[in-house]
Amino acid sequence: MLQEQIESLFDKPPERYSDEHSRLFQRFKDGLNDGSIRAAEPDAVSATGWRVNGWVKKGILLGFRMGAIVPMSSDGAGQAFFDKATYPLKNVTLASGVRIVPGGSSLRDGCFLGKGVTCMPPMFVNVGAYVGEQTMIDSHALVGSCAQVGENCHISAAAQIGGVLEPVGAMPVIIEDEVLVGGNCGVYEGTVVRRGAVLGTGTILNRSTPVYDLVNGNVLAARDDQPLMIPEKAVVVAGSRAITHGRGKEWALSLYTPVIVKYRDAKTDLRTQLEELLR
C-alpha cells in the first residue's frame, strides 16, 4: 500500500503536495529509519543476490522535492548549516544502541544503523543507507545514499562507499556481512562485495576497471546487465598492469587494476580480529 502511494505521489507536481502527503512521506521515512524499508534487499533468485527497490529511491527523491531549505544549526553559535527540512539529522538515543564518538560525525535522517554500530569521528551516513549490526565506520569514511552495508563489517578510515539515487533502478553499492574495507578504499557504481571479502588499503572498485583473480585465473568485470561482483572471502589489493602497445609501452607505463591475491583463511582472520578490540 505504501509503495503504491509513494509512486503515485512521485508523479504529482510539487505545487499539489498537501499536509497529508507530508504525513505519508514521514511514514516512509520512519521505515527507512527503522530498517523495515530498504533501497535494496537480499534476493536469492537474482543473479546478483540482491533486488533493487526503485520505489524507495523515488520516495527519497520525493523528500528533496517536498522540503524547503531551512537553518539546521542546533544553536545560534558557530558554523551555520542549511538543508532540506525533510532531511534533518537522524534522531539517535541511548536506546538506539549506536556508539557515536564525539568529533563531528553526521547521520542524515532516513538512514538505518543497527545495534552495536560504532561511528568514529568525523564520518557521514547519507539518507537511504543501511548499516548492519556491529559494524564500525571509521574516521573520514562515507556511506553514500542507499548503500547497503552488512553486519560485522569494518569501513576503515577515509573509505568511500558510493551512493546512488538516480536512475531509480540502478543498483546501489552492496557490502555484505563481515567485509573489511581498508583505509582510503573506494567502492562505487553498484559494486557488490560478497561476504567475508577483504579490500586492501587504497583499492578502488567500479564498473570501468576489471579485477584480475590470480587464484582462479580469470578476470571479473561488470556487464551491461550486471555490476562488478567481488567473490566471498576474496582478498583484493591495489595492483597495476603494463600497457602493451603504443606510447604506453614505449614509456613503460602501467594502469591501475585491483587484483585478487588470495582468499581469506585463518591467518587473514587473525589479522582482522584487531577490529574487535576497538568496539
PDB file of C-alpha atoms in Angstrom:
ATOM      1  CA  MET A   1       0.000   0.000   0.000  1.00  0.00           C
ATOM      2  CA  LEU A   2       2.718   2.479   0.977  1.00  0.00           C
ATOM      3  CA  GLN A   3       4.665   1.655  -2.181  1.00  0.00           C
ATOM      4  CA  GLU A   4       1.689   2.472  -4.409  1.00  0.00           C
ATOM      5  CA  GLN A   5       1.057   5.718  -2.525  1.00  0.00           C
ATOM      6  CA  ILE A   6       4.674   6.854  -2.830  1.00  0.00           C
ATOM      7  CA  GLU A   7       4.807   6.056  -6.542  1.00  0.00           C
ATOM      8  CA  SER A   8       1.537   7.896  -7.138  1.00  0.00           C
ATOM      9  CA  LEU A   9       2.745  10.922  -5.196  1.00  0.00           C
ATOM     10  CA  PHE A  10       6.051  10.913  -7.077  1.00  0.00           C
ATOM     11  CA  ASP A  11       4.176  11.721 -10.278  1.00  0.00           C
ATOM     12  CA  LYS A  12       2.354  14.738  -8.807  1.00  0.00           C
ATOM     13  CA  PRO A  13       3.636  18.279  -9.445  1.00  0.00           C
ATOM     14  CA  PRO A  14       5.211  19.822  -6.309  1.00  0.00           C
ATOM     15  CA  GLU A  15       2.596  22.571  -6.025  1.00  0.00           C
ATOM     16  CA  ARG A  16      -0.031  19.908  -5.276  1.00  0.00           C
ATOM     17  CA  TYR A  17       1.654  18.458  -2.173  1.00  0.00           C
ATOM     18  CA  SER A  18      -0.530  18.639   0.947  1.00  0.00           C
ATOM     19  CA  ASP A  19      -0.177  18.064   4.680  1.00  0.00           C
ATOM     20  CA  GLU A  20      -1.497  14.555   4.095  1.00  0.00           C
ATOM     21  CA  HIS A  21       1.327  13.956   1.629  1.00  0.00           C
ATOM     22  CA  SER A  22       3.842  15.187   4.214  1.00  0.00           C
ATOM     23  CA  ARG A  23       2.472  12.660   6.715  1.00  0.00           C
ATOM     24  CA  LEU A  24       2.766   9.931   4.090  1.00  0.00           C
ATOM     25  CA  PHE A  25       6.393  10.854   3.464  1.00  0.00           C
ATOM     26  CA  GLN A  26       7.071  10.755   7.211  1.00  0.00           C
ATOM     27  CA  ARG A  27       5.677   7.200   7.365  1.00  0.00           C
ATOM     28  CA  PHE A  28       8.011   6.270   4.538  1.00  0.00           C
ATOM     29  CA  LYS A  29      10.989   7.863   6.257  1.00  0.00           C
ATOM     30  CA  ASP A  30      10.146   6.104   9.533  1.00  0.00           C
ATOM     31  CA  GLY A  31      10.535   2.837   7.627  1.00  0.00           C
ATOM     32  CA  LEU A  32      13.955   3.904   6.363  1.00  0.00           C
ATOM     33  CA  ASN A  33      14.999   4.843   9.887  1.00  0.00           C
ATOM     34  CA  ASP A  34      13.966   1.538  11.452  1.00  0.00           C
ATOM     35  CA  GLY A  35      15.283  -0.612   8.592  1.00  0.00           C
ATOM     36  CA  SER A  36      11.921  -2.043   7.518  1.00  0.00           C
ATOM     37  CA  ILE A  37      12.178  -0.203   4.171  1.00  0.00           C
ATOM     38  CA  ARG A  38      15.380  -0.645   2.180  1.00  0.00           C
ATOM     39  CA  ALA A  39      16.643   0.603  -1.180  1.00  0.00           C
ATOM     40  CA  ALA A  40      17.894  -2.914  -1.918  1.00  0.00           C
ATOM     41  CA  GLU A  41      17.252  -6.277  -0.284  1.00  0.00           C
ATOM     42  CA  PRO A  42      18.784  -9.766  -0.454  1.00  0.00           C
ATOM     43  CA  ASP A  43      17.119 -11.841  -3.168  1.00  0.00           C
ATOM     44  CA  ALA A  44      18.221 -15.440  -3.659  1.00  0.00           C
ATOM     45  CA  VAL A  45      16.748 -15.719  -7.160  1.00  0.00           C
ATOM     46  CA  SER A  46      18.550 -12.650  -8.513  1.00  0.00           C
ATOM     47  CA  ALA A  47      21.845 -13.070 -10.391  1.00  0.00           C
ATOM     48  CA  THR A  48      23.445 -10.560  -8.031  1.00  0.00           C
ATOM     49  CA  GLY A  49      21.759 -11.930  -4.906  1.00  0.00           C
ATOM     50  CA  TRP A  50      20.072  -8.549  -4.421  1.00  0.00           C
ATOM     51  CA  ARG A  51      16.895  -6.800  -5.553  1.00  0.00           C
ATOM     52  CA  VAL A  52      16.711  -3.042  -6.116  1.00  0.00           C
ATOM     53  CA  ASN A  53      13.596  -1.333  -4.773  1.00  0.00           C
ATOM     54  CA  GLY A  54      13.249   1.555  -7.189  1.00  0.00           C
ATOM     55  CA  TRP A  55      10.159   2.897  -5.426  1.00  0.00           C
ATOM     56  CA  VAL A  56      12.277   3.549  -2.317  1.00  0.00           C
ATOM     57  CA  LYS A  57      14.579   5.816  -4.290  1.00  0.00           C
ATOM     58  CA  LYS A  58      11.508   7.602  -5.622  1.00  0.00           C
ATOM     59  CA  GLY A  59      10.425   8.177  -2.022  1.00  0.00           C
ATOM     60  CA  ILE A  60      13.813   9.616  -1.100  1.00  0.00           C
ATOM     61  CA  LEU A  61      13.813  11.920  -4.129  1.00  0.00           C
ATOM     62  CA  LEU A  62      10.294  12.946  -3.193  1.00  0.00           C
ATOM     63  CA  GLY A  63      11.614  14.194   0.142  1.00  0.00           C
ATOM     64  CA  PHE A  64      14.032  16.529  -1.618  1.00  0.00           C
ATOM     65  CA  ARG A  65      11.167  17.957  -3.679  1.00  0.00           C
ATOM     66  CA  MET A  66       8.915  18.440  -0.663  1.00  0.00           C
ATOM     67  CA  GLY A  67      11.416  20.045   1.678  1.00  0.00           C
ATOM     68  CA  ALA A  68      12.268  23.733   1.821  1.00  0.00           C
ATOM     69  CA  ILE A  69      15.813  24.783   2.732  1.00  0.00           C
ATOM     70  CA  VAL A  70      15.889  25.772   6.402  1.00  0.00           C
ATOM     71  CA  PRO A  71      18.550  26.524   9.048  1.00  0.00           C
ATOM     72  CA  MET A  72      19.884  23.283  10.522  1.00  0.00           C
ATOM     73  CA  SER A  73      22.170  24.625  13.270  1.00  0.00           C
ATOM     74  CA  SER A  74      21.452  23.216  16.722  1.00  0.00           C
ATOM     75  CA  ASP A  75      22.200  26.607  18.288  1.00  0.00           C
ATOM     76  CA  GLY A  76      22.986  30.132  17.171  1.00  0.00           C
ATOM     77  CA  ALA A  77      26.754  29.808  17.640  1.00  0.00           C
ATOM     78  CA  GLY A  78      29.401  28.510  15.282  1.00  0.00           C
ATOM     79  CA  GLN A  79      29.046  27.469  11.639  1.00  0.00           C
ATOM     80  CA  ALA A  80      25.562  27.824  10.142  1.00  0.00           C
ATOM     81  CA  PHE A  81      24.091  24.866   8.230  1.00  0.00           C
ATOM     82  CA  PHE A  82      21.196  24.889   5.772  1.00  0.00           C
ATOM     83  CA  ASP A  83      19.487  21.833   4.278  1.00  0.00           C
ATOM     84  CA  LYS A  84      16.117  20.409   3.277  1.00  0.00           C
ATOM     85  CA  ALA A  85      13.602  20.448   6.137  1.00  0.00           C
ATOM     86  CA  THR A  86      12.658  16.867   5.236  1.00  0.00           C
ATOM     87  CA  TYR A  87      16.183  15.599   5.997  1.00  0.00           C
ATOM     88  CA  PRO A  88      17.414  16.849   9.373  1.00  0.00           C
ATOM     89  CA  LEU A  89      19.960  14.947  11.432  1.00  0.00           C
ATOM     90  CA  LYS A  90      18.858  11.453  12.401  1.00  0.00           C
ATOM     91  CA  ASN A  91      17.386  11.208  15.907  1.00  0.00           C
ATOM     92  CA  VAL A  92      19.641   8.811  17.826  1.00  0.00           C
ATOM     93  CA  THR A  93      19.095   7.997  21.516  1.00  0.00           C
ATOM     94  CA  LEU A  94      20.826   5.756  24.030  1.00  0.00           C
ATOM     95  CA  ALA A  95      18.183   3.128  23.290  1.00  0.00           C
ATOM     96  CA  SER A  96      19.350   3.048  19.647  1.00  0.00           C
ATOM     97  CA  GLY A  97      22.414   1.104  20.783  1.00  0.00           C
ATOM     98  CA  VAL A  98      24.717   3.051  18.452  1.00  0.00           C
ATOM     99  CA  ARG A  99      28.073   4.383  19.652  1.00  0.00           C
ATOM    100  CA  ILE A 100      28.832   7.844  18.253  1.00  0.00           C
ATOM    101  CA  VAL A 101      32.221   9.084  19.389  1.00  0.00           C
ATOM    102  CA  PRO A 102      32.385  12.914  19.713  1.00  0.00           C
ATOM    103  CA  GLY A 103      34.049  14.878  16.947  1.00  0.00           C
ATOM    104  CA  GLY A 104      31.803  15.996  14.111  1.00  0.00           C
ATOM    105  CA  SER A 105      30.073  12.930  12.635  1.00  0.00           C
ATOM    106  CA  SER A 106      26.697  13.292  10.869  1.00  0.00           C
ATOM    107  CA  LEU A 107      23.875  10.819  10.316  1.00  0.00           C
ATOM    108  CA  ARG A 108      21.199  12.042   7.938  1.00  0.00           C
ATOM    109  CA  ASP A 109      17.590  11.271   8.742  1.00  0.00           C
ATOM    110  CA  GLY A 110      16.321   8.316   6.730  1.00  0.00           C
ATOM    111  CA  CYS A 111      19.342   6.051   7.242  1.00  0.00           C
ATOM    112  CA  PHE A 112      19.416   2.876   9.349  1.00  0.00           C
ATOM    113  CA  LEU A 113      22.138   1.875  11.817  1.00  0.00           C
ATOM    114  CA  GLY A 114      21.867  -1.469  13.610  1.00  0.00           C
ATOM    115  CA  LYS A 115      22.634  -2.166  17.238  1.00  0.00           C
ATOM    116  CA  GLY A 116      26.303  -2.001  18.113  1.00  0.00           C
ATOM    117  CA  VAL A 117      27.373   0.177  15.170  1.00  0.00           C
ATOM    118  CA  THR A 118      30.368   2.371  16.048  1.00  0.00           C
ATOM    119  CA  CYS A 119      30.856   5.780  14.409  1.00  0.00           C
ATOM    120  CA  MET A 120      34.356   7.242  14.712  1.00  0.00           C
ATOM    121  CA  PRO A 121      34.650  10.978  14.055  1.00  0.00           C
ATOM    122  CA  PRO A 122      34.260  12.529  11.616  1.00  0.00           C
ATOM    123  CA  MET A 123      32.149  10.285   9.366  1.00  0.00           C
ATOM    124  CA  PHE A 124      28.904  10.594   7.411  1.00  0.00           C
ATOM    125  CA  VAL A 125      25.998   8.295   6.565  1.00  0.00           C
ATOM    126  CA  ASN A 126      23.566   9.563   3.932  1.00  0.00           C
ATOM    127  CA  VAL A 127      19.825   9.056   3.505  1.00  0.00           C
ATOM    128  CA  GLY A 128      18.686   5.600   2.399  1.00  0.00           C
ATOM    129  CA  ALA A 129      21.862   3.892   3.605  1.00  0.00           C
ATOM    130  CA  TYR A 130      21.585   0.706   5.668  1.00  0.00           C
ATOM    131  CA  VAL A 131      24.357  -0.295   8.106  1.00  0.00           C
ATOM    132  CA  GLY A 132      24.087  -3.679   9.833  1.00  0.00           C
ATOM    133  CA  GLU A 133      24.743  -4.546  13.464  1.00  0.00           C
ATOM    134  CA  GLN A 134      28.231  -4.402  14.990  1.00  0.00           C
ATOM    135  CA  THR A 135      29.772  -2.611  12.002  1.00  0.00           C
ATOM    136  CA  MET A 136      32.428   0.054  12.538  1.00  0.00           C
ATOM    137  CA  ILE A 137      32.545   3.194  10.390  1.00  0.00           C
ATOM    138  CA  ASP A 138      35.933   4.784  10.905  1.00  0.00           C
ATOM    139  CA  SER A 139      37.101   8.397  10.693  1.00  0.00           C
ATOM    140  CA  HIS A 140      36.567  10.323   7.432  1.00  0.00           C
ATOM    141  CA  ALA A 141      34.551   7.434   5.972  1.00  0.00           C
ATOM    142  CA  LEU A 142      31.445   7.971   3.857  1.00  0.00           C
ATOM    143  CA  VAL A 143      28.463   5.652   3.453  1.00  0.00           C
ATOM    144  CA  GLY A 144      26.593   7.101   0.486  1.00  0.00           C
ATOM    145  CA  SER A 145      22.882   7.329  -0.225  1.00  0.00           C
ATOM    146  CA  CYS A 146      21.173   3.911  -0.474  1.00  0.00           C
ATOM    147  CA  ALA A 147      24.426   1.975   0.083  1.00  0.00           C
ATOM    148  CA  GLN A 148      23.833  -1.328   1.892  1.00  0.00           C
ATOM    149  CA  VAL A 149      26.453  -2.393   4.447  1.00  0.00           C
ATOM    150  CA  GLY A 150      26.124  -5.693   6.281  1.00  0.00           C
ATOM    151  CA  GLU A 151      26.819  -6.848   9.829  1.00  0.00           C
ATOM    152  CA  ASN A 152      30.257  -7.065  11.465  1.00  0.00           C
ATOM    153  CA  CYS A 153      31.969  -5.017   8.764  1.00  0.00           C
ATOM    154  CA  HIS A 154      34.815  -2.544   9.201  1.00  0.00           C
ATOM    155  CA  ILE A 155      34.715   0.521   6.968  1.00  0.00           C
ATOM    156  CA  SER A 156      38.211   1.867   7.587  1.00  0.00           C
ATOM    157  CA  ALA A 157      39.430   5.455   7.734  1.00  0.00           C
ATOM    158  CA  ALA A 158      38.770   7.578   4.620  1.00  0.00           C
ATOM    159  CA  ALA A 159      36.953   4.755   2.808  1.00  0.00           C
ATOM    160  CA  GLN A 160      34.236   5.862   0.400  1.00  0.00           C
ATOM    161  CA  ILE A 161      31.147   3.702  -0.128  1.00  0.00           C
ATOM    162  CA  GLY A 162      29.488   5.407  -3.063  1.00  0.00           C
ATOM    163  CA  GLY A 163      25.828   6.334  -3.183  1.00  0.00           C
ATOM    164  CA  VAL A 164      23.203   6.414  -5.906  1.00  0.00           C
ATOM    165  CA  LEU A 165      19.692   7.825  -6.218  1.00  0.00           C
ATOM    166  CA  GLU A 166      19.224   8.123  -9.980  1.00  0.00           C
ATOM    167  CA  PRO A 167      18.391   6.310 -12.114  1.00  0.00           C
ATOM    168  CA  VAL A 168      15.993   4.765  -9.610  1.00  0.00           C
ATOM    169  CA  GLY A 169      16.608   1.245 -10.933  1.00  0.00           C
ATOM    170  CA  ALA A 170      20.383   1.401 -10.504  1.00  0.00           C
ATOM    171  CA  MET A 171      21.995  -1.000  -8.044  1.00  0.00           C
ATOM    172  CA  PRO A 172      23.466   0.744  -5.000  1.00  0.00           C
ATOM    173  CA  VAL A 173      26.823  -0.377  -3.617  1.00  0.00           C
ATOM    174  CA  ILE A 174      26.419  -3.588  -1.609  1.00  0.00           C
ATOM    175  CA  ILE A 175      28.881  -4.543   1.149  1.00  0.00           C
ATOM    176  CA  GLU A 176      27.808  -7.891   2.578  1.00  0.00           C
ATOM    177  CA  ASP A 177      28.451  -9.218   6.101  1.00  0.00           C
ATOM    178  CA  GLU A 178      31.944  -9.495   7.627  1.00  0.00           C
ATOM    179  CA  VAL A 179      33.702  -7.450   4.950  1.00  0.00           C
ATOM    180  CA  LEU A 180      36.831  -5.449   5.790  1.00  0.00           C
ATOM    181  CA  VAL A 181      37.166  -2.305   3.667  1.00  0.00           C
ATOM    182  CA  GLY A 182      40.683  -0.943   4.110  1.00  0.00           C
ATOM    183  CA  GLY A 183      41.712   2.672   4.501  1.00  0.00           C
ATOM    184  CA  ASN A 184      41.314   5.002   1.501  1.00  0.00           C
ATOM    185  CA  CYS A 185      39.329   2.423  -0.455  1.00  0.00           C
ATOM    186  CA  GLY A 186      36.576   3.474  -2.842  1.00  0.00           C
ATOM    187  CA  VAL A 187      33.646   1.232  -3.806  1.00  0.00           C
ATOM    188  CA  TYR A 188      31.383   2.766  -6.452  1.00  0.00           C
ATOM    189  CA  GLU A 189      28.779   2.269  -9.201  1.00  0.00           C
ATOM    190  CA  GLY A 190      26.767  -0.589  -7.723  1.00  0.00           C
ATOM    191  CA  THR A 191      29.678  -2.916  -6.982  1.00  0.00           C
ATOM    192  CA  VAL A 192      28.727  -5.949  -4.872  1.00  0.00           C
ATOM    193  CA  VAL A 193      31.339  -7.106  -2.345  1.00  0.00           C
ATOM    194  CA  ARG A 194      30.441 -10.577  -1.116  1.00  0.00           C
ATOM    195  CA  ARG A 195      30.528 -11.839   2.443  1.00  0.00           C
ATOM    196  CA  GLY A 196      33.896 -12.028   4.166  1.00  0.00           C
ATOM    197  CA  ALA A 197      35.918 -10.260   1.473  1.00  0.00           C
ATOM    198  CA  VAL A 198      38.890  -8.039   2.355  1.00  0.00           C
ATOM    199  CA  LEU A 199      39.763  -4.892   0.389  1.00  0.00           C
ATOM    200  CA  GLY A 200      43.357  -3.839   0.965  1.00  0.00           C
ATOM    201  CA  THR A 201      44.329  -0.218   1.524  1.00  0.00           C
ATOM    202  CA  GLY A 202      43.699   2.008  -1.477  1.00  0.00           C
ATOM    203  CA  THR A 203      41.659  -0.472  -3.517  1.00  0.00           C
ATOM    204  CA  ILE A 204      39.200   1.180  -5.931  1.00  0.00           C
ATOM    205  CA  LEU A 205      36.284  -0.833  -7.344  1.00  0.00           C
ATOM    206  CA  ASN A 206      33.897   0.419 -10.056  1.00  0.00           C
ATOM    207  CA  ARG A 207      32.227  -0.634 -13.296  1.00  0.00           C
ATOM    208  CA  SER A 208      35.096   0.515 -15.502  1.00  0.00           C
ATOM    209  CA  THR A 209      38.057  -1.374 -14.052  1.00  0.00           C
ATOM    210  CA  PRO A 210      38.308  -5.179 -14.302  1.00  0.00           C
ATOM    211  CA  VAL A 211      39.552  -7.245 -11.362  1.00  0.00           C
ATOM    212  CA  TYR A 212      42.217  -9.894 -12.015  1.00  0.00           C
ATOM    213  CA  ASP A 213      41.786 -13.087  -9.973  1.00  0.00           C
ATOM    214  CA  LEU A 214      45.257 -14.628  -9.702  1.00  0.00           C
ATOM    215  CA  VAL A 215      43.937 -17.590  -7.711  1.00  0.00           C
ATOM    216  CA  ASN A 216      41.362 -18.791 -10.253  1.00  0.00           C
ATOM    217  CA  GLY A 217      42.972 -17.343 -13.366  1.00  0.00           C
ATOM    218  CA  ASN A 218      40.055 -15.259 -14.565  1.00  0.00           C
ATOM    219  CA  VAL A 219      39.023 -11.632 -14.954  1.00  0.00           C
ATOM    220  CA  LEU A 220      35.970 -10.176 -13.223  1.00  0.00           C
ATOM    221  CA  ALA A 221      34.186  -7.242 -14.829  1.00  0.00           C
ATOM    222  CA  ALA A 222      30.826  -5.509 -14.873  1.00  0.00           C
ATOM    223  CA  ARG A 223      28.437  -6.136 -17.755  1.00  0.00           C
ATOM    224  CA  ASP A 224      25.576  -4.071 -19.127  1.00  0.00           C
ATOM    225  CA  ASP A 225      23.104  -6.066 -17.040  1.00  0.00           C
ATOM    226  CA  GLN A 226      25.288  -6.862 -14.045  1.00  0.00           C
ATOM    227  CA  PRO A 227      27.588  -4.908 -11.705  1.00  0.00           C
ATOM    228  CA  LEU A 228      31.114  -5.837 -10.716  1.00  0.00           C
ATOM    229  CA  MET A 229      30.920  -8.578  -8.069  1.00  0.00           C
ATOM    230  CA  ILE A 230      33.759  -9.499  -5.711  1.00  0.00           C
ATOM    231  CA  PRO A 231      33.579 -13.162  -4.591  1.00  0.00           C
ATOM    232  CA  GLU A 232      33.177 -14.316  -0.999  1.00  0.00           C
ATOM    233  CA  LYS A 233      36.367 -14.133   1.095  1.00  0.00           C
ATOM    234  CA  ALA A 234      38.408 -12.676  -1.761  1.00  0.00           C
ATOM    235  CA  VAL A 235      41.400 -10.594  -0.675  1.00  0.00           C
ATOM    236  CA  VAL A 236      41.705  -7.705  -3.129  1.00  0.00           C
ATOM    237  CA  VAL A 237      44.674  -5.332  -3.302  1.00  0.00           C
ATOM    238  CA  ALA A 238      45.595  -2.391  -5.494  1.00  0.00           C
ATOM    239  CA  GLY A 239      47.805  -3.507  -8.377  1.00  0.00           C
ATOM    240  CA  SER A 240      48.857  -2.495 -11.884  1.00  0.00           C
ATOM    241  CA  ARG A 241      49.143  -3.966 -15.363  1.00  0.00           C
ATOM    242  CA  ALA A 242      51.539  -2.913 -18.077  1.00  0.00           C
ATOM    243  CA  ILE A 243      50.366  -1.108 -21.212  1.00  0.00           C
ATOM    244  CA  THR A 244      51.493  -3.366 -24.055  1.00  0.00           C
ATOM    245  CA  HIS A 245      51.151  -1.114 -27.089  1.00  0.00           C
ATOM    246  CA  GLY A 246      51.837   2.383 -28.375  1.00  0.00           C
ATOM    247  CA  ARG A 247      53.389   5.145 -26.322  1.00  0.00           C
ATOM    248  CA  GLY A 248      52.282   3.452 -23.119  1.00  0.00           C
ATOM    249  CA  LYS A 249      54.572   0.528 -23.876  1.00  0.00           C
ATOM    250  CA  GLU A 250      57.322   2.833 -25.095  1.00  0.00           C
ATOM    251  CA  TRP A 251      57.197   4.846 -21.888  1.00  0.00           C
ATOM    252  CA  ALA A 252      56.870   1.736 -19.693  1.00  0.00           C
ATOM    253  CA  LEU A 253      53.558   2.898 -18.224  1.00  0.00           C
ATOM    254  CA  SER A 254      51.120   0.809 -16.217  1.00  0.00           C
ATOM    255  CA  LEU A 255      47.410   1.166 -15.422  1.00  0.00           C
ATOM    256  CA  TYR A 256      45.795   0.676 -12.036  1.00  0.00           C
ATOM    257  CA  THR A 257      43.918  -2.562 -11.554  1.00  0.00           C
ATOM    258  CA  PRO A 258      42.543  -4.411  -8.496  1.00  0.00           C
ATOM    259  CA  VAL A 259      43.977  -7.898  -8.017  1.00  0.00           C
ATOM    260  CA  ILE A 260      42.639 -10.855  -6.016  1.00  0.00           C
ATOM    261  CA  VAL A 261      45.810 -12.278  -4.498  1.00  0.00           C
ATOM    262  CA  LYS A 262      44.240 -14.923  -2.231  1.00  0.00           C
ATOM    263  CA  TYR A 263      41.060 -15.979  -0.476  1.00  0.00           C
ATOM    264  CA  ARG A 264      40.514 -15.372   3.206  1.00  0.00           C
ATOM    265  CA  ASP A 265      41.884 -18.045   5.534  1.00  0.00           C
ATOM    266  CA  ALA A 266      42.679 -18.439   9.228  1.00  0.00           C
ATOM    267  CA  LYS A 267      45.738 -16.164   9.007  1.00  0.00           C
ATOM    268  CA  THR A 268      43.716 -13.413   7.336  1.00  0.00           C
ATOM    269  CA  ASP A 269      41.036 -13.752  10.017  1.00  0.00           C
ATOM    270  CA  LEU A 270      43.642 -13.341  12.773  1.00  0.00           C
ATOM    271  CA  ARG A 271      44.786 -10.085  11.229  1.00  0.00           C
ATOM    272  CA  THR A 272      41.229  -8.738  11.085  1.00  0.00           C
ATOM    273  CA  GLN A 273      40.405  -9.604  14.704  1.00  0.00           C
ATOM    274  CA  LEU A 274      42.000  -6.315  15.788  1.00  0.00           C
ATOM    275  CA  GLU A 275      38.744  -4.527  14.974  1.00  0.00           C
ATOM    276  CA  GLU A 276      37.009  -6.447  17.761  1.00  0.00           C
ATOM    277  CA  LEU A 277      39.306  -4.752  20.271  1.00  0.00           C
ATOM    278  CA  LEU A 278      38.142  -1.331  19.066  1.00  0.00           C
ATOM    279  CA  ARG A 279      34.426  -1.859  19.672  1.00  0.00           C
TER     280      ARG A 279
END
